Short mmCIF file of C-alpha atoms in Angstrom, two decimals:
data_model
loop_
_atom_site.label_atom_id
_atom_site.label_comp_id
_atom_site.label_asym_id
_atom_site.label_seq_id
_atom_site.Cartn_x
_atom_site.Cartn_y
_atom_site.Cartn_z
CA MET A 1 90.65 125.81 48.82
CA LEU A 2 91.75 122.62 51.06
CA SER A 3 93.50 119.90 49.59
CA ARG A 4 92.60 116.47 49.25
CA SER A 5 95.10 115.81 51.99
CA ASN A 6 94.24 118.29 54.26
CA VAL A 7 90.64 117.34 53.92
CA GLY A 8 91.29 113.27 54.93
CA PHE A 9 93.68 114.86 57.74
CA ARG A 10 90.81 116.63 59.27
CA ARG A 11 87.94 113.60 58.48
CA SER A 12 91.04 111.17 60.78
CA ILE A 13 91.21 114.38 63.81
CA VAL A 14 87.32 114.15 63.50
CA ASN A 15 87.11 110.21 63.28
CA ASP A 16 89.47 109.89 65.99
CA THR A 17 87.47 112.07 68.53
CA GLY A 18 84.53 110.57 68.03
CA LEU A 19 85.85 107.45 68.56
CA ARG A 20 87.59 108.64 72.43
CA ALA A 21 84.37 110.12 72.82
CA GLN A 22 82.75 106.92 72.06
CA ASN A 23 85.53 104.61 74.30
CA GLN A 24 84.65 107.19 77.01
CA THR A 25 80.88 106.85 77.13
CA THR A 26 81.17 103.49 77.25
CA SER A 27 83.20 102.84 79.83
CA GLY A 28 81.86 105.33 82.03
CA GLN A 29 78.90 103.19 81.31
CA SER A 30 80.65 100.43 82.36
CA THR A 31 81.79 102.04 85.09
CA THR A 32 78.00 103.02 86.11
CA LYS A 33 77.49 99.33 85.74
CA LEU A 34 79.99 98.64 87.78
CA PHE A 35 78.68 100.17 90.57
CA LYS A 36 75.04 99.24 90.19
CA ALA A 37 76.84 95.90 90.47
CA ILE A 38 77.64 96.84 93.54
CA ASP A 39 74.51 98.01 95.15
CA GLU A 40 73.14 94.95 93.78
CA GLU A 41 75.54 92.06 95.41
CA ASN A 42 75.05 91.16 91.52
CA LEU A 43 78.86 89.10 91.09
CA GLY A 44 77.50 88.83 87.20
CA ASP A 45 77.07 92.11 86.23
CA PHE A 46 79.58 93.08 87.92
CA GLU A 47 82.63 90.68 85.96
CA ARG A 48 80.74 91.59 82.78
CA ALA A 49 81.47 95.24 83.96
CA LEU A 50 84.64 94.77 84.14
CA THR A 51 85.00 92.94 80.92
CA GLU A 52 83.47 95.82 79.18
CA GLY A 53 86.71 98.44 80.70
CA ALA A 54 84.61 99.70 83.63
CA ASN A 55 87.13 102.38 85.46
CA VAL A 56 88.09 100.70 89.12
CA ASN A 57 89.43 103.85 90.39
CA ALA A 58 86.37 106.09 89.74
CA PHE A 59 84.55 107.45 92.24
CA ASN A 60 80.76 107.88 92.64
CA GLU A 61 78.56 110.56 93.83
CA GLU A 62 79.18 110.04 97.25
CA GLY A 63 82.83 110.03 96.99
CA MET A 64 83.76 106.39 96.90
CA THR A 65 85.83 104.46 94.88
CA PRO A 66 84.51 100.74 93.82
CA LEU A 67 86.45 99.34 96.66
CA MET A 68 85.69 101.85 99.11
CA SER A 69 81.66 100.96 98.08
CA ILE A 70 82.30 97.45 99.01
CA ALA A 71 83.64 97.88 102.28
CA SER A 72 80.78 100.43 103.60
CA ILE A 73 78.08 98.10 102.58
CA TYR A 74 80.12 94.87 103.47
CA ILE A 75 78.29 94.19 107.42
CA ALA A 76 75.22 95.37 106.39
CA SER A 77 75.12 92.62 102.78
CA ASN A 78 73.21 89.84 102.69
CA ASN A 79 75.86 87.80 100.05
CA GLN A 80 79.07 88.59 101.43
CA PRO A 81 80.83 85.89 99.62
CA ALA A 82 80.14 87.31 95.96
CA LEU A 83 81.22 90.89 97.90
CA GLU A 84 84.86 89.08 98.66
CA GLU A 85 84.87 87.98 94.97
CA MET A 86 84.27 91.64 93.71
CA ALA A 87 87.65 92.68 96.07
CA LYS A 88 89.48 89.91 95.32
CA LEU A 89 88.81 90.88 91.47
CA LEU A 90 89.60 94.46 92.00
CA ILE A 91 92.62 94.36 93.76
CA GLN A 92 94.46 92.30 91.16
CA LYS A 93 93.53 95.12 88.51
CA ARG A 94 96.67 96.30 87.40
CA SER A 95 95.59 99.44 87.08
CA ILE A 96 93.75 99.40 90.38
CA ASN A 97 94.84 102.50 93.37
CA ILE A 98 94.57 100.82 96.44
CA ASN A 99 95.31 103.60 98.24
CA ALA A 100 93.16 106.08 97.06
CA GLN A 101 91.50 108.13 99.01
CA SER A 102 88.04 109.37 99.49
CA LYS A 103 86.16 112.49 98.45
CA GLN A 104 83.58 111.85 100.84
CA PRO A 105 82.49 115.37 102.24
CA VAL A 106 82.99 116.43 105.79
CA TYR A 107 79.47 117.00 108.07
CA LYS A 108 79.14 119.25 111.21
CA GLU A 109 76.55 118.91 113.41
CA ILE A 110 75.24 122.06 114.17
CA GLN A 111 71.73 123.37 115.86
CA LYS A 112 68.83 123.73 113.73
CA LYS A 113 67.93 127.57 113.18
CA ASP A 114 64.58 128.61 111.30
CA ARG A 115 64.33 131.45 108.14
CA PHE A 116 64.40 134.07 110.83
CA GLY A 117 67.77 132.76 112.30
CA ARG A 118 66.54 131.70 115.61
CA LEU A 119 67.10 128.41 117.18
CA LEU A 120 65.31 125.85 117.88
CA TYR A 121 64.28 123.10 120.37
CA LEU A 122 61.92 119.95 120.54
CA PHE A 123 59.18 120.31 122.88
CA ARG A 124 56.42 117.22 123.24
CA GLY A 125 57.36 116.30 119.66
CA GLU A 126 57.58 119.42 117.91
CA GLU A 127 59.78 122.40 116.86
CA VAL A 128 59.71 125.81 119.13
CA ALA A 129 62.27 128.32 118.24
CA GLU A 130 63.26 130.81 121.11
CA THR A 131 62.25 134.55 120.45
CA ARG A 132 64.31 135.58 122.97
CA PRO A 133 65.93 133.77 126.62
CA SER A 134 63.40 131.07 127.96
CA TYR A 135 60.56 132.18 125.91
CA TYR A 136 59.69 130.12 123.21
CA ILE A 137 56.71 129.55 120.21
CA TYR A 138 55.87 126.60 118.55
CA CYS A 139 56.76 126.82 114.43
CA ASN A 140 53.83 125.80 112.79
CA SER A 141 50.66 127.24 114.46
CA GLY A 142 53.80 130.68 116.30
CA GLN A 143 51.74 130.44 119.67
CA PRO A 144 53.56 130.41 122.85
CA VAL A 145 54.95 127.40 124.66
CA ASP A 146 53.61 127.71 128.15
CA ASN A 147 56.87 125.92 129.54
CA ILE A 148 56.12 126.45 133.37
CA ASP A 149 56.16 123.31 135.04
CA ASP A 150 53.94 122.80 138.41
CA GLN A 151 55.90 124.33 140.35
CA GLY A 152 55.34 127.59 138.48
CA ILE A 153 58.88 127.66 137.23
CA ARG A 154 59.61 128.09 134.07
CA ARG A 155 62.02 125.87 131.84
CA TYR A 156 65.10 125.79 129.93
CA PHE A 157 65.82 124.23 126.84
CA SER A 158 69.18 122.99 125.99
CA TYR A 159 71.39 121.94 123.25
CA GLU A 160 72.28 118.70 124.16
CA TYR A 161 69.24 117.37 125.53
CA ASP A 162 66.34 119.50 123.33
CA GLY A 163 68.04 121.05 120.00
CA VAL A 164 67.03 120.39 117.28
CA LYS A 165 70.20 118.58 115.23
CA GLU A 166 71.28 119.06 111.68
CA ASN A 167 74.23 118.09 109.55
CA VAL A 168 75.71 120.20 108.01
CA ARG A 169 78.61 119.85 104.52
CA THR A 170 81.83 121.64 104.97
CA SER A 171 84.32 121.82 102.55
CA GLU A 172 86.75 119.34 103.28
CA ILE A 173 87.40 115.46 102.45
CA GLN A 174 87.63 112.86 104.50
CA LYS A 175 90.45 111.13 102.64
CA ASN A 176 89.81 107.25 103.93
CA THR A 177 91.40 105.00 102.13
CA ALA A 178 89.20 101.64 101.27
CA LEU A 179 91.22 99.70 104.38
CA HIS A 180 90.18 102.72 106.54
CA ILE A 181 86.50 102.08 105.20
CA SER A 182 86.96 98.97 106.42
CA CYS A 183 88.61 99.10 109.71
CA GLN A 184 85.66 101.28 110.43
CA VAL A 185 83.14 99.40 109.91
CA GLY A 186 84.89 96.01 111.30
CA ALA A 187 85.20 94.22 107.91
CA ARG A 188 87.59 92.18 108.96
CA ASP A 189 87.55 89.44 105.82
CA ILE A 190 87.75 93.14 103.35
CA VAL A 191 90.64 93.84 105.64
CA LYS A 192 92.14 90.66 105.18
CA ILE A 193 91.86 90.96 101.57
CA LEU A 194 93.13 94.61 101.04
CA LEU A 195 96.30 93.59 102.80
CA THR A 196 96.78 90.47 100.47
CA HIS A 197 97.90 93.85 97.97
CA PRO A 198 101.62 94.06 97.64
CA ASP A 199 101.17 98.17 97.38
CA ILE A 200 99.04 98.56 100.23
CA LYS A 201 100.04 101.21 102.62
CA ILE A 202 98.85 101.25 106.17
CA ASP A 203 100.40 104.68 107.53
CA ILE A 204 98.14 106.38 105.36
CA LYS A 205 96.37 109.30 107.37
CA ASN A 206 92.82 110.69 106.87
CA CYS A 207 91.41 114.31 107.00
CA GLN A 208 91.88 113.13 111.06
CA ASN A 209 95.44 112.48 110.59
CA LYS A 210 94.47 109.30 111.62
CA ALA A 211 96.14 105.91 110.41
CA PRO A 212 92.85 102.97 109.63
CA THR A 213 94.15 101.34 112.65
CA ASP A 214 93.14 104.26 114.75
CA LEU A 215 89.49 104.23 113.36
CA ILE A 216 89.00 100.20 114.00
CA ALA A 217 85.60 99.33 115.09
CA ARG A 218 84.92 99.06 118.98
CA GLY A 219 84.77 95.08 119.67
CA PHE A 220 87.07 94.62 116.60
CA GLU A 221 90.83 95.78 117.66
CA ASN A 222 92.03 92.31 118.29
CA ILE A 223 90.80 90.38 115.42
CA ILE A 224 91.40 93.17 112.69
CA LYS A 225 95.04 94.26 114.20
CA LEU A 226 95.96 90.34 114.79
CA GLU A 227 95.06 90.19 110.37
CA PHE A 228 97.97 92.91 110.24
CA GLU A 229 100.42 91.28 111.87
CA LYS A 230 99.49 87.74 109.53
CA ALA A 231 99.65 89.88 106.67
CA ARG A 232 103.57 91.05 107.58
CA LYS A 233 104.53 87.61 107.96
CA GLY A 234 102.83 86.90 105.03
CA LYS A 235 104.92 88.96 102.90
CA GLU A 236 107.88 87.88 105.20
CA LEU A 237 107.21 84.23 103.77
CA LEU A 238 106.81 85.53 100.38
CA ASN A 239 109.57 86.91 100.33
CA ALA A 240 111.41 83.97 101.80
CA LEU A 241 109.92 82.00 98.85
CA SER A 242 111.01 84.19 96.16
CA GLY A 243 114.79 83.97 97.34
CA ARG A 244 114.08 80.29 97.47
CA ASN A 245 115.14 80.99 101.58
CA ILE A 246 113.27 77.26 102.54
CA ASP A 247 114.64 77.09 106.00
CA GLN A 248 113.18 80.54 107.24
CA ALA A 249 109.78 79.23 105.28
CA LYS A 250 109.91 76.83 107.64
CA ARG A 251 110.32 78.74 110.77
CA LEU A 252 107.24 81.40 109.08
CA LEU A 253 104.84 78.77 108.67
CA ASN A 254 104.90 77.84 112.57
CA GLN A 255 103.69 81.32 113.06
CA TYR A 256 100.16 83.32 112.24
CA PHE A 257 100.35 84.42 108.76
CA ASN A 258 97.83 84.89 105.40
CA PRO A 259 98.35 82.96 103.01
CA ASN A 260 96.99 84.44 100.30
CA CYS A 261 99.58 87.19 99.88
CA TRP A 262 100.69 88.21 96.48
CA GLN A 263 102.84 90.22 94.36
CA ARG A 264 103.77 90.43 90.64
CA ASN A 265 106.83 88.94 89.34
CA PHE A 266 108.60 90.33 86.16
CA ASN A 267 106.51 89.26 83.08
CA GLU A 268 103.50 91.56 85.21
CA GLU A 269 102.40 87.57 86.21
CA ILE A 270 100.68 86.95 89.81
CA GLU A 271 103.07 84.85 91.75
CA THR A 272 101.43 83.51 95.67
CA LEU A 273 102.77 81.49 98.24
CA LEU A 274 101.37 78.29 96.66
CA SER A 275 102.66 79.21 93.46
CA LEU A 276 106.19 79.64 94.66
CA ILE A 277 106.50 76.61 96.47
CA ILE A 278 104.62 74.26 93.52
CA LYS A 279 107.07 76.02 91.35
CA SER A 280 110.20 74.80 93.93
CA CYS A 281 108.85 71.42 94.02
CA LEU A 282 108.41 71.51 90.06
CA GLN A 283 112.44 71.95 89.89
CA GLY A 284 113.34 69.15 92.53
CA ILE A 285 111.76 67.95 95.34
CA THR A 286 113.47 67.78 98.63
CA GLN A 287 111.97 67.13 102.33
CA ASP A 288 112.10 71.25 103.07
CA ASN A 289 110.29 72.37 100.02
CA GLU A 290 107.79 69.32 100.26
CA GLU A 291 107.01 70.34 103.64
CA VAL A 292 106.39 74.07 102.95
CA LEU A 293 103.97 72.37 100.57
CA THR A 294 102.23 70.16 102.45
CA LYS A 295 101.77 72.72 105.56
CA LEU A 296 100.86 75.28 103.26
CA LEU A 297 97.77 73.16 101.33
CA LYS A 298 97.21 72.30 105.09
CA HIS A 299 96.30 76.02 105.87
CA LYS A 300 92.53 76.30 106.92
CA GLU A 301 92.29 80.53 104.43
CA LEU A 302 94.31 79.76 101.43
CA ASP A 303 92.35 80.97 98.70
CA PHE A 304 92.12 78.32 95.76
CA SER A 305 90.82 80.67 93.65
CA GLN A 306 94.02 82.41 92.73
CA ILE A 307 95.95 79.08 91.76
CA LYS A 308 94.83 78.45 88.19
CA PRO A 309 95.67 75.10 86.77
CA ILE A 310 99.22 74.18 86.09
CA PRO A 311 100.33 71.98 83.41
CA ALA A 312 103.68 70.99 84.54
CA ILE A 313 101.98 69.57 87.61
CA GLU A 314 100.21 67.11 85.45
CA ARG A 315 103.70 66.18 84.23
CA ASN A 316 105.26 65.85 87.52
CA GLN A 317 103.84 63.16 88.70
CA TRP A 318 105.12 63.28 91.97
CA VAL A 319 104.30 66.65 92.74
CA LYS A 320 100.72 66.16 91.70
CA GLN A 321 100.50 62.59 94.39
CA ILE A 322 102.17 65.10 97.02
CA ILE A 323 99.31 67.58 96.13
CA GLU A 324 96.67 65.23 95.80
CA ARG A 325 97.18 63.21 99.06
CA THR A 326 97.48 66.38 100.95
CA ILE A 327 93.78 67.47 100.08
CA LYS A 328 92.21 64.42 100.05
CA GLU A 329 93.47 64.31 104.04
CA GLN A 330 91.91 67.81 104.77
CA LEU A 331 89.15 66.71 102.68
CA THR A 332 88.60 63.49 104.72
CA ASP A 333 89.72 65.43 108.04
CA THR A 334 87.05 68.01 107.22
CA ILE A 335 84.40 65.47 106.39
CA ASP A 336 84.86 63.92 109.14
CA LYS A 337 84.14 67.08 110.95
CA LYS A 338 81.01 67.37 109.96
CA ASP A 339 81.80 71.26 108.61
CA LEU A 340 79.47 71.26 105.89
CA ASP A 341 80.52 75.15 105.39
CA GLY A 342 84.26 74.10 105.84
CA VAL A 343 83.62 71.54 102.67
CA LYS A 344 82.26 73.72 100.58
CA GLU A 345 84.84 76.50 101.47
CA LEU A 346 87.68 73.86 101.05
CA VAL A 347 86.61 72.35 97.48
CA LYS A 348 85.25 76.37 96.25
CA ASP A 349 87.11 76.99 92.75
CA ASN A 350 89.78 74.30 94.18
CA CYS A 351 91.24 73.02 90.30
CA PHE A 352 92.92 70.02 92.53
CA ILE A 353 90.29 68.49 93.67
CA ASN A 354 88.14 66.26 91.49
CA HIS A 355 85.95 62.94 91.52
CA ALA A 356 88.41 60.58 92.59
CA ILE A 357 89.33 62.66 95.64
CA VAL A 358 86.19 63.14 96.28
CA THR A 359 85.28 59.50 96.59
CA ALA A 360 88.59 58.26 98.21
CA ALA A 361 87.77 61.05 101.36
CA LEU A 362 83.77 59.67 101.44
CA ARG A 363 85.39 56.21 101.53
CA ASN A 364 87.55 56.89 104.66
CA VAL A 365 84.99 58.89 106.37
CA HIS A 366 83.25 56.01 108.64
CA ASN A 367 78.91 57.39 108.19
CA PRO A 368 79.62 60.90 106.86
CA ILE A 369 76.58 62.76 106.96
CA GLU A 370 73.88 62.96 104.31
CA SER A 371 74.11 66.53 103.38
CA ILE A 372 78.07 66.45 103.13
CA LYS A 373 77.75 63.18 100.65
CA ASN A 374 74.71 64.69 98.67
CA TYR A 375 76.34 68.19 98.08
CA LEU A 376 80.14 66.59 97.34
CA ILE A 377 78.31 63.92 94.47
CA GLU A 378 76.36 66.90 92.70
CA LYS A 379 79.32 68.85 92.65
CA PHE A 380 81.58 66.37 91.07
CA PRO A 381 79.61 63.86 89.56
CA ALA A 382 80.80 60.51 88.41
CA THR A 383 80.36 61.03 84.69
CA VAL A 384 81.78 64.55 83.97
CA GLU A 385 85.05 63.41 85.64
CA GLN A 386 85.53 61.02 83.46
CA SER A 387 83.82 63.25 80.26
CA SER A 388 87.18 65.47 81.54
CA ALA A 389 89.07 63.03 82.19
CA ASN A 390 88.11 61.26 78.49
CA ALA A 391 88.58 65.24 77.00
CA HIS A 392 92.06 65.05 78.79
CA ASN A 393 93.86 61.64 77.09
CA VAL A 394 92.11 61.35 74.04
CA ALA A 395 95.10 61.65 71.62
CA PRO A 396 94.16 64.19 68.98
CA GLU A 397 93.38 62.28 65.19
CA ILE A 398 96.34 62.32 63.32
CA ASN A 399 96.15 63.36 59.30
CA ASP A 400 97.95 66.17 57.23
CA GLU A 401 96.61 68.76 58.57
CA PHE A 402 97.73 67.80 62.27
CA ILE A 403 101.39 66.62 59.96
CA ALA A 404 101.79 70.12 58.54
CA GLN A 405 100.83 72.10 61.92
CA GLU A 406 103.58 69.58 64.30
CA LEU A 407 106.17 70.24 61.22
CA GLN A 408 105.41 74.18 61.15
CA ARG A 409 105.62 73.35 65.15
CA LEU A 410 109.16 72.21 64.80
CA GLU A 411 109.80 74.39 62.22
CA ASN A 412 109.31 77.50 64.21
CA LEU A 413 111.07 75.80 67.25
CA GLU A 414 114.57 75.71 65.54
CA GLY A 415 114.00 79.17 64.07
CA GLU A 416 113.81 80.16 67.58
CA LEU A 417 116.66 78.25 68.39
CA GLU A 418 118.49 79.51 66.12
CA ARG A 419 117.35 83.06 67.06
CA THR A 420 118.59 82.33 71.19
CA LYS A 421 121.59 81.06 69.69
CA SER A 422 122.58 83.85 67.86
CA GLN A 423 121.68 86.04 70.73
CA LEU A 424 123.94 83.73 72.67
CA ALA A 425 126.88 84.32 70.41
CA GLU A 426 126.09 88.08 70.68
CA LYS A 427 126.23 87.59 74.42
CA GLU A 428 129.13 85.55 74.61
CA GLN A 429 131.20 88.39 72.63
CA GLU A 430 130.15 90.72 74.36
CA LEU A 431 130.75 88.58 77.52
CA ASN A 432 134.25 88.84 76.58
CA ARG A 433 135.07 92.04 75.59
CA VAL A 434 133.85 93.19 78.86
CA VAL A 435 135.83 90.61 80.49
CA ASP A 436 138.73 91.98 77.83
CA GLU A 437 138.42 95.47 79.41
CA ARG A 438 138.15 94.35 82.44
CA THR A 439 141.71 92.05 82.43
CA ARG A 440 143.13 95.56 80.94
CA ASP A 441 142.33 97.33 83.72
CA THR A 442 143.03 95.22 86.45
CA ASP A 443 146.67 94.80 84.54
CA LYS A 444 146.69 98.47 85.03
CA ILE A 445 145.47 98.50 88.51
CA SER A 446 147.88 96.06 89.22
CA GLN A 447 151.33 98.09 88.12
CA LEU A 448 149.75 101.20 89.68
CA GLU A 449 149.73 99.10 92.71
CA ARG A 450 153.25 98.05 92.10
CA ASP A 451 154.64 101.39 91.24
CA LEU A 452 152.64 102.52 94.63
CA ARG A 453 154.55 100.04 96.62
CA GLN A 454 157.98 100.99 95.16
CA GLU A 455 157.12 104.60 96.12
CA ARG A 456 156.23 103.87 99.65
CA LEU A 457 159.39 101.83 100.25
CA LYS A 458 161.58 104.70 98.91
CA LEU A 459 159.41 107.25 100.94
CA GLN A 460 159.94 104.83 103.55
CA ALA A 461 163.57 104.94 103.08
CA GLN A 462 164.21 108.83 102.86
CA ASN A 463 162.14 108.98 106.09
CA GLN A 464 164.60 106.94 107.96
CA ASP A 465 167.63 108.28 106.05
CA LEU A 466 165.93 111.87 107.32
CA LYS A 467 165.29 110.67 111.15
CA ASN A 468 169.16 109.21 111.23
CA LYS A 469 170.36 113.39 110.34
CA ASN A 470 168.23 114.59 112.54
CA ARG A 471 169.52 111.80 115.19
CA LYS A 472 173.21 112.77 114.17
CA LEU A 473 172.54 116.18 114.37
CA SER A 474 170.94 116.23 117.67
CA GLU A 475 173.90 114.49 118.92
CA ALA A 476 176.04 116.37 117.87
CA SER A 477 174.12 119.62 119.32
CA ILE A 478 174.20 117.96 122.30
CA TYR A 479 177.93 117.34 122.09
CA ASN A 480 178.87 120.96 121.23
CA ARG A 481 176.61 122.45 124.40
CA ARG A 482 178.91 119.97 126.59
CA GLN A 483 182.36 121.07 125.39
CA SER A 484 182.02 124.34 125.11
CA ASN A 485 180.75 124.42 128.79
CA TYR A 486 183.86 122.45 129.94
CA SER A 487 186.04 124.80 127.88
CA SER A 488 184.24 127.47 129.66
CA ALA A 489 184.43 126.18 133.44
CA SER A 490 188.16 125.48 132.23
CA PHE A 491 189.38 128.88 131.40
CA VAL A 492 187.54 130.04 134.52
CA LEU A 493 189.37 127.56 136.87
CA PHE A 494 192.13 128.97 134.34
CA GLY A 495 192.31 132.40 135.15
CA ALA A 496 191.57 131.74 138.65
CA PHE A 497 194.80 129.55 139.28
CA ALA A 498 196.97 132.31 137.83
CA VAL A 499 195.61 135.46 139.69
CA GLY A 500 196.69 133.12 142.61
CA ALA A 501 199.91 132.02 141.70
CA CYS A 502 200.66 135.79 140.61
CA LEU A 503 199.96 136.55 144.12
CA THR A 504 201.64 133.77 145.88
CA ILE A 505 204.74 134.74 143.79
CA SER A 506 206.86 135.06 147.15
CA ASN A 507 206.35 131.65 148.30
CA LEU A 508 207.71 129.63 145.07
CA GLU A 509 205.97 125.97 145.97
CA ILE A 510 202.73 127.79 146.11
CA CYS A 511 203.11 129.37 143.33
CA ILE A 512 204.65 127.00 140.90
CA SER A 513 201.77 124.45 142.07
CA LEU A 514 199.00 126.57 141.34
CA ALA A 515 201.10 128.02 137.56
CA VAL A 516 201.12 124.33 136.88
CA ALA A 517 197.67 123.93 137.65
CA ALA A 518 196.52 126.82 135.62
CA PHE A 519 198.41 125.64 132.43
CA VAL A 520 196.60 122.19 132.73
CA PHE A 521 192.90 123.83 132.72
CA LEU A 522 194.36 126.22 130.24
CA THR A 523 195.22 123.01 128.21
CA ILE A 524 191.80 121.30 128.55
CA GLY A 525 189.72 124.18 127.82
CA CYS A 526 191.37 124.59 124.09
CA TYR A 527 191.06 120.78 124.08
CA CYS A 528 187.36 121.31 124.25
CA SER A 529 186.91 124.41 122.82
CA TYR A 530 188.50 122.37 120.14
CA LYS A 531 186.15 119.82 120.03
CA ALA A 532 183.42 121.95 120.14
CA SER A 533 184.21 124.00 117.38
CA THR A 534 185.11 120.60 115.14
CA VAL A 535 182.03 118.13 115.99
CA LEU A 536 179.32 119.73 113.91
CA SER A 537 181.19 120.72 110.98
CA ASP A 538 182.49 116.92 110.92
CA VAL A 539 178.55 115.45 111.00
CA ILE A 540 177.77 118.11 108.23
CA SER A 541 180.62 116.85 106.13
CA THR A 542 179.51 113.92 106.33
CA GLU A 543 176.37 113.91 105.25
CA LEU A 544 177.21 116.19 102.47
CA GLY A 545 179.98 113.88 101.42
CA ASN A 546 176.61 110.98 101.56
CA VAL A 547 174.24 113.24 99.20
CA ILE A 548 177.24 113.65 96.66
CA CYS A 549 177.52 109.82 96.85
CA LEU A 550 173.99 109.15 96.35
CA GLY A 551 174.04 112.08 93.13
#
C-alpha cells in the first residue's frame, strides 16, 4: 500500500517534470519566434522573443545560430539597422556562445546521372544521356541525339561545358563561426559588432582549415582587415582605462580603434570605453581624463546605445558640462555639414542629447537645412523636454508616509553601516593576526639568517686554516726534498774525496787536503740529512699542538 508521503512525493515529481516540459516548450516556441523575427527583420518581435527566454545558442534547420542567421542575410537585407540592433542585443547576452560553429552540411558538386546511372549532359536546352561513348539519347523521348555537325564530325560532350551538375550533401559540416560568415559575405558592420565582444576568437578554423580572415569576400579585404586591427586597438584602450593608465589611453586615442569594445566587471556589468572614462572623471577631473573623454565623445563610430543614464552625472555639474559641451559641438558640426544621416546616427539612443542642446546647436548654425531642423524639432520637442525636466525636478510630497519611508531607509542604512563596521572589525582582527604571524615568521627567518652567517664565518675560518696547513706542509715537503738532495750529493762527494785521499796517501799534502774535504762534505751531508728528517715532524707537531689548544 502506498503511503501518503509516497503519493505526495510522486505527485511532486510529476508536477516538476510537467513544469520543466512546459518551460522547454515555451523556450522552444520563443526560439522559433526568434528565428522568424530574424527572417522577417522584425526588431520588435525579436526583442519580445528574447524577453520570453529564447535560446540564443540554438541551431535552426540550416544548422545556424541566430547570430549566424543575421550575418548570412545582412548584405541582402532591406533593414540592416534592425539586424545590427539584433546582433548587439545577442552578443550582450551572458549565455551567448560567440564562437559557436555552424552545423551546415558541406555540399559537393558532381555530374548528374539518370536512374540507370548514365551521365547526363545538356544539349540545345534538353537533358541527354550517354548510352555509350559519343552516343546519346534524349531523356524525355528516348530518341537518339543527332550530334553530327555540318562537317560530318561527331560532337563529344564534356563535363565542364555540357555536363548537368547537382550538389550532393556530404557527411561533413562547415564549422563556420558567425565571424566566418560575416567575413565571407562582406558584412563589415556585423564584423565590427562581433569584434567588440571580449571573448571573440579570430583564429578558429572551419572544416577547410581556414580562419575568418582567410574567407573575406573579394573587394572587402582591406576594410574588414582594418576592422580587426581597430578592434585590437580598442581592446588595448579598454585595458588601459581599466588599469587607469591615462597616458597610454591618450596615445591610443590618436590611432584607429573601435570605440565600442566592452568587457564585464566583477559584478557581471558591462563596461565600455565611455563608461570607464566617465567613471574616472566622476572620481576627479584632470586635464588628461577630460581630454580622453572629449576625444572619445567626438568619435564618429561611438555607439551611445550602450550607455545608460548615469545619475552621478546629474550630480556632477563639471562632468555634465563637459559632456553636453562636446556633444553640442559635434552636433553643430554635423548640422553645418548638412548631413542628415550623420545627425540621425548621432542622436539615436543618445541619452545625453536633449532639447536645450538641440536648440543651442541649431542656433549656432547659419541657415540649417529644413530637413535636419524639422527632424530635430520633431524628435526633441520643447514640451516633451519641459515635461521631462518637470518630472525630474518636482519634489515628492512630504507627508507621514514619506517621512516613514525615509526613516525606514535611514534605519536600513544604519543597520547596513553597523554590519559593515562589524565586518571591518573582523577583517582588521584577521589582518592583525596575519601580521603577527608574518612578524613571527620574519623573526624566525632573521634568526636563521644570523645563524647561517655565523656558520658561514666559521666555515670560512676553517677553510683558511686548512689552506694554511696545506701551504705549510707543501713548503715543508719541498724543503725536505731539497735537503735530501743536498745530503745525497754531500755523501757522494765525501766518498769520492775519501777514495782520493786513500789513493794519494803517498803524497801527504794531497792526501790531507782530500781528507779534509771529505770530512767537510761528510759534515754537510749529516747536517742536511738531519734537517730533512726534522722539518716535517716539526710542522706536524705544531699542528697537533694547535689542535690540542683549540680542543
